[in-house]
Amino acid sequence: MLPGSIQITGEALSGAEIKDICESLKEDSVRLLSVRGCQLSDRDFGRLCRGVAESRSLAQLNLNLGVVSGVARVKHLADALKSNRSIQTLFLHGSPLLDAGLVALNAALSTHPSLVSLDLGDCMLGDEAVQLICGMLPPDGAKSGLRELTLSANPAITTKGWARLAIAVAHSSQLRVLNLDYNPLGDQIAGMLAVAVASSRTLEVLDLEGTGLTNQSAQIFLDMVENYPTCLRVLVLAENAISPELQQQISDLLSEGEEDENKEAEARGISREKTMWLPHSNASSQMVLVTSGLGDSLLAETEM
């Protein structure tokens, strides 16, 4: 029997329910486990983590919306990730980790053999956490690194932290998707990110929705897309003080670039990887990637 999924949202989970989930995990019958926004005791969270540690089939784990609360739970999760070898996508969006929490998780995250997609949005992170995250974006391909990273809504990160991340993104050998939406970035940091995108050989999607940008930033991105070859295919600029005309120009240029790549690939007899795209809820011309980068076998959840 092929591994299935367990998806529960916003419920209070009993000890018996956690026991059932753990048994399924130990039987390697679960590929996707989502308990986003659920309430469970610290003891049951520890039991759940032990089940995760023993699972050889689990590829996606969603603990969004405060499930990982407190130092004890962070330690349980870190121990589970040290033993687990199969998880490819980890969602911790809305968990009050702080920098200390990421310090506790760092060893397990940075050495995990399969992890390629990590969501740390709205986790109250700062510059210390960003420094650790940069270590998960190796520049030379000598070790496995993240292909998708979400750092949405972490306003405590300063210009120094974003600058450090921009450097890491510029030299990352694997990162394809970067979501920085709803951070107070502004035009200065956006300029740094434009340089990073121009330097990157892998980045395809950059989400800057609601990040305090103006036409100044958009013009820089437009010049970059128009004059320099990049891998960028999608740039999300919704909910910024940017004119619709500039957004459309950028979108058109990115679309032209993708069409040219497809034609070149067809001429060479190469089949390009198919990617699923869905329209962004607040912008008719913008698109948002919703796959987890794991191929056709697994789609990442998109709701927070």
XYZ file of C-alpha atoms in Angstrom:
304
model
C 0.000 0.000 0.000
C 1.312 3.447 -0.925
C 1.913 5.881 1.959
C -0.979 8.302 2.483
C -1.569 11.522 4.406
C -2.919 12.661 7.766
C -4.170 16.249 7.739
C -5.819 17.806 10.796
C -6.360 21.531 11.367
C -7.229 23.447 14.545
C -8.371 20.511 16.669
C -7.594 19.390 20.213
C -5.909 16.009 19.809
C -6.378 13.354 22.479
C -3.759 10.886 23.638
C -5.573 8.112 21.775
C -5.482 10.086 18.523
C -1.776 10.784 18.917
C -1.209 7.064 19.563
C -2.973 6.191 16.317
C -0.899 8.729 14.379
C 2.319 7.375 15.892
C 1.411 3.811 14.962
C 0.835 4.878 11.370
C 4.179 6.677 11.345
C 5.998 3.630 12.681
C 4.312 1.441 10.060
C 5.665 3.763 7.347
C 2.169 4.374 6.027
C 2.302 8.200 6.154
C 3.931 10.459 3.573
C 2.341 13.747 4.641
C 1.542 14.644 8.255
C -0.166 17.963 8.980
C -1.385 18.945 12.456
C -1.417 22.701 11.836
C -2.938 24.799 14.603
C -3.763 21.726 16.700
C -3.682 21.542 20.487
C -1.894 18.682 22.200
C -0.074 18.191 25.475
C 3.708 18.451 25.748
C 3.791 14.729 26.518
C 1.829 13.890 23.387
C 3.993 16.219 21.312
C 7.019 14.269 22.520
C 5.322 11.009 21.525
C 4.491 12.451 18.109
C 8.113 13.450 17.599
C 9.297 9.976 18.486
C 6.955 8.650 15.800
C 8.421 11.125 13.319
C 11.920 9.999 14.267
C 11.104 6.378 13.461
C 9.236 6.984 10.215
C 10.980 6.104 6.970
C 8.140 7.234 4.699
C 7.341 10.737 5.987
C 8.281 13.349 3.393
C 6.294 16.408 4.506
C 5.666 17.582 8.067
C 3.401 20.558 8.815
C 3.499 21.925 12.365
C 2.270 25.423 11.455
C 0.392 27.872 13.659
C 1.975 27.505 17.065
C 2.198 23.731 17.429
C 5.909 24.040 18.246
C 5.585 26.239 21.320
C 8.163 26.302 24.082
C 11.727 25.116 24.581
C 10.765 21.529 25.417
C 8.926 21.082 22.115
C 11.784 22.560 20.126
C 14.130 20.024 21.712
C 11.747 17.152 20.966
C 11.567 18.243 17.323
C 15.339 18.617 17.082
C 15.828 15.088 18.411
C 13.281 13.750 15.909
C 14.972 15.461 12.972
C 18.353 14.060 13.995
C 16.984 10.519 13.695
C 14.606 10.956 10.768
C 16.136 10.596 7.304
C 13.115 11.021 5.032
C 11.568 14.469 5.601
C 11.935 16.717 2.578
C 9.575 19.583 3.521
C 9.139 21.102 6.993
C 6.550 23.773 7.801
C 6.962 25.691 11.077
C 5.100 28.855 10.030
C 3.694 30.781 12.985
C 5.818 29.039 15.614
C 7.346 31.378 18.245
C 10.831 29.942 17.822
C 12.893 33.119 18.306
C 16.616 32.932 17.571
C 17.147 30.580 20.507
C 14.753 28.068 18.998
C 16.566 28.047 15.692
C 19.882 27.654 17.512
C 18.454 24.497 19.103
C 17.191 23.214 15.739
C 20.167 24.253 13.642
C 22.320 21.134 13.954
C 19.410 18.878 12.995
C 18.250 21.095 10.126
C 21.655 21.780 8.606
C 22.721 18.125 8.586
C 19.427 16.514 7.584
C 20.111 14.419 4.466
C 16.775 14.999 2.692
C 15.416 18.398 3.739
C 15.038 20.726 0.736
C 12.087 22.964 1.683
C 11.795 24.928 4.944
C 9.088 27.378 6.059
C 10.130 29.623 8.965
C 7.639 32.386 8.296
C 6.310 34.365 11.278
C 8.689 32.610 13.682
C 9.937 35.798 15.421
C 13.441 35.333 14.037
C 16.293 37.845 14.094
C 19.788 38.249 12.687
C 21.301 35.333 14.637
C 18.775 32.981 13.080
C 19.490 34.364 9.600
C 23.186 33.658 10.054
C 22.351 30.014 10.784
C 19.959 29.820 7.834
C 22.706 31.057 5.519
C 24.620 27.916 6.463
C 21.788 25.899 4.904
C 22.476 27.549 1.532
C 25.865 26.040 0.627
C 27.671 27.744 -2.264
C 29.550 24.885 -3.868
C 27.156 21.967 -3.878
C 29.477 19.955 -1.678
C 26.565 19.201 0.646
C 22.803 19.162 0.375
C 21.119 22.554 0.738
C 17.676 24.125 0.691
C 15.859 24.552 -2.609
C 12.955 26.484 -1.083
C 13.054 28.896 1.861
C 10.256 30.941 3.430
C 11.063 33.765 5.855
C 7.806 35.702 5.578
C 6.788 38.101 8.361
C 9.936 38.146 10.492
C 10.194 41.908 11.120
C 12.954 41.641 13.761
C 15.530 40.845 11.060
C 17.633 43.967 10.430
C 19.369 45.314 7.340
C 22.510 43.469 8.432
C 20.647 40.164 8.504
C 19.053 40.696 5.093
C 22.393 41.708 3.607
C 23.933 38.490 4.893
C 21.064 36.502 3.389
C 21.414 38.289 0.037
C 25.080 37.261 -0.132
C 24.187 33.650 0.658
C 21.428 33.635 -1.980
C 23.806 35.062 -4.589
C 26.182 32.143 -4.103
C 23.745 29.354 -3.248
C 24.140 26.390 -5.558
C 20.596 25.052 -5.078
C 18.043 27.641 -3.883
C 15.164 27.986 -6.346
C 12.357 29.647 -4.346
C 12.665 32.460 -1.774
C 9.599 33.889 -0.001
C 10.229 37.122 1.925
C 6.713 38.574 1.811
C 5.407 40.841 4.577
C 8.786 41.895 5.906
C 9.587 45.644 6.143
C 12.386 45.462 3.570
C 12.148 48.765 1.721
C 14.025 49.839 -1.385
C 17.540 49.557 0.066
C 17.234 45.870 0.919
C 15.380 45.214 -2.330
C 18.404 46.591 -4.162
C 20.620 44.080 -2.369
C 18.244 41.297 -3.339
C 18.292 42.415 -6.979
C 22.060 42.014 -7.005
C 21.666 38.571 -5.411
C 19.143 37.514 -8.058
C 21.413 38.730 -10.843
C 24.280 36.689 -9.395
C 22.310 33.532 -8.610
C 22.488 30.613 -11.038
C 19.433 28.875 -9.573
C 16.827 31.275 -8.111
C 13.564 31.092 -10.077
C 10.949 32.564 -7.714
C 11.182 35.611 -5.428
C 8.143 36.728 -3.399
C 8.346 40.342 -2.182
C 4.651 40.946 -1.599
C 3.897 43.650 0.962
C 7.519 44.538 1.709
C 7.385 48.343 1.502
C 8.809 48.705 -1.998
C 8.320 51.620 -4.401
C 8.852 52.268 -8.094
C 12.535 52.763 -7.286
C 12.911 49.067 -6.464
C 10.754 48.012 -9.387
C 12.899 50.006 -11.806
C 16.014 48.232 -10.542
C 14.372 44.848 -11.042
C 13.162 45.913 -14.482
C 16.677 46.956 -15.524
C 18.057 43.675 -14.173
C 15.544 41.508 -16.019
C 15.922 43.540 -19.204
C 19.720 43.653 -19.333
C 21.114 40.651 -17.476
C 20.538 36.910 -17.928
C 19.005 35.382 -14.800
C 17.129 32.223 -13.853
C 14.258 34.292 -12.411
C 10.850 33.244 -13.717
C 8.481 34.774 -11.129
C 8.741 38.004 -9.127
C 5.810 38.803 -6.819
C 5.448 42.548 -6.148
C 1.802 42.789 -5.067
C 0.781 45.122 -2.212
C 3.672 47.510 -2.753
C 3.656 51.152 -3.889
C 4.615 50.095 -7.403
C 2.754 51.194 -10.512
C 0.764 48.526 -12.379
C 2.658 49.507 -15.533
C 6.058 48.649 -14.032
C 4.741 45.395 -12.609
C 3.351 44.450 -16.017
C 6.614 45.293 -17.775
C 8.561 43.046 -15.415
C 6.009 40.258 -15.747
C 6.087 40.478 -19.545
C 9.884 40.315 -19.659
C 9.963 37.306 -17.345
C 7.348 35.575 -19.490
C 9.363 36.296 -22.641
C 12.471 34.870 -21.018
C 10.683 31.665 -20.078
C 9.260 31.307 -23.592
C 12.740 31.725 -25.092
C 14.122 29.053 -22.744
C 11.318 26.663 -23.677
C 11.959 27.157 -27.392
C 15.690 26.628 -26.928
C 15.072 23.489 -24.901
C 12.684 22.135 -27.535
C 15.200 22.833 -30.281
C 17.787 20.828 -28.364
C 15.324 18.037 -27.663
C 15.272 18.695 -23.934
C 12.091 18.254 -21.920
C 11.852 21.063 -19.377
C 10.547 20.271 -15.901
C 6.858 21.004 -15.545
C 5.893 23.297 -12.694
C 2.418 24.043 -11.334
C 1.533 27.734 -10.987
C -1.487 29.364 -9.415
C -2.489 33.037 -9.669
C -1.798 35.161 -6.639
C -4.923 36.163 -4.779
C -4.204 39.887 -4.872
C -2.613 40.441 -8.270
C -3.976 39.393 -11.616
C -0.595 39.518 -13.347
C 1.518 37.899 -10.636
C 2.033 34.207 -10.123
C 3.045 32.180 -7.081
C 4.768 28.820 -7.081
C 2.894 26.235 -5.059
C 4.953 23.098 -5.579
C 7.460 22.044 -2.975
C 10.249 21.449 -5.465
C 10.092 17.729 -4.845
C 8.897 16.741 -8.305
C 5.549 15.228 -9.135
C 5.478 12.980 -6.073
C 4.542 15.590 -3.481
C 2.854 18.981 -3.488
C 3.514 21.390 -0.669
C 0.585 22.853 1.253
C 0.194 26.548 0.552
C -2.115 27.716 3.311
C -0.515 29.150 6.413
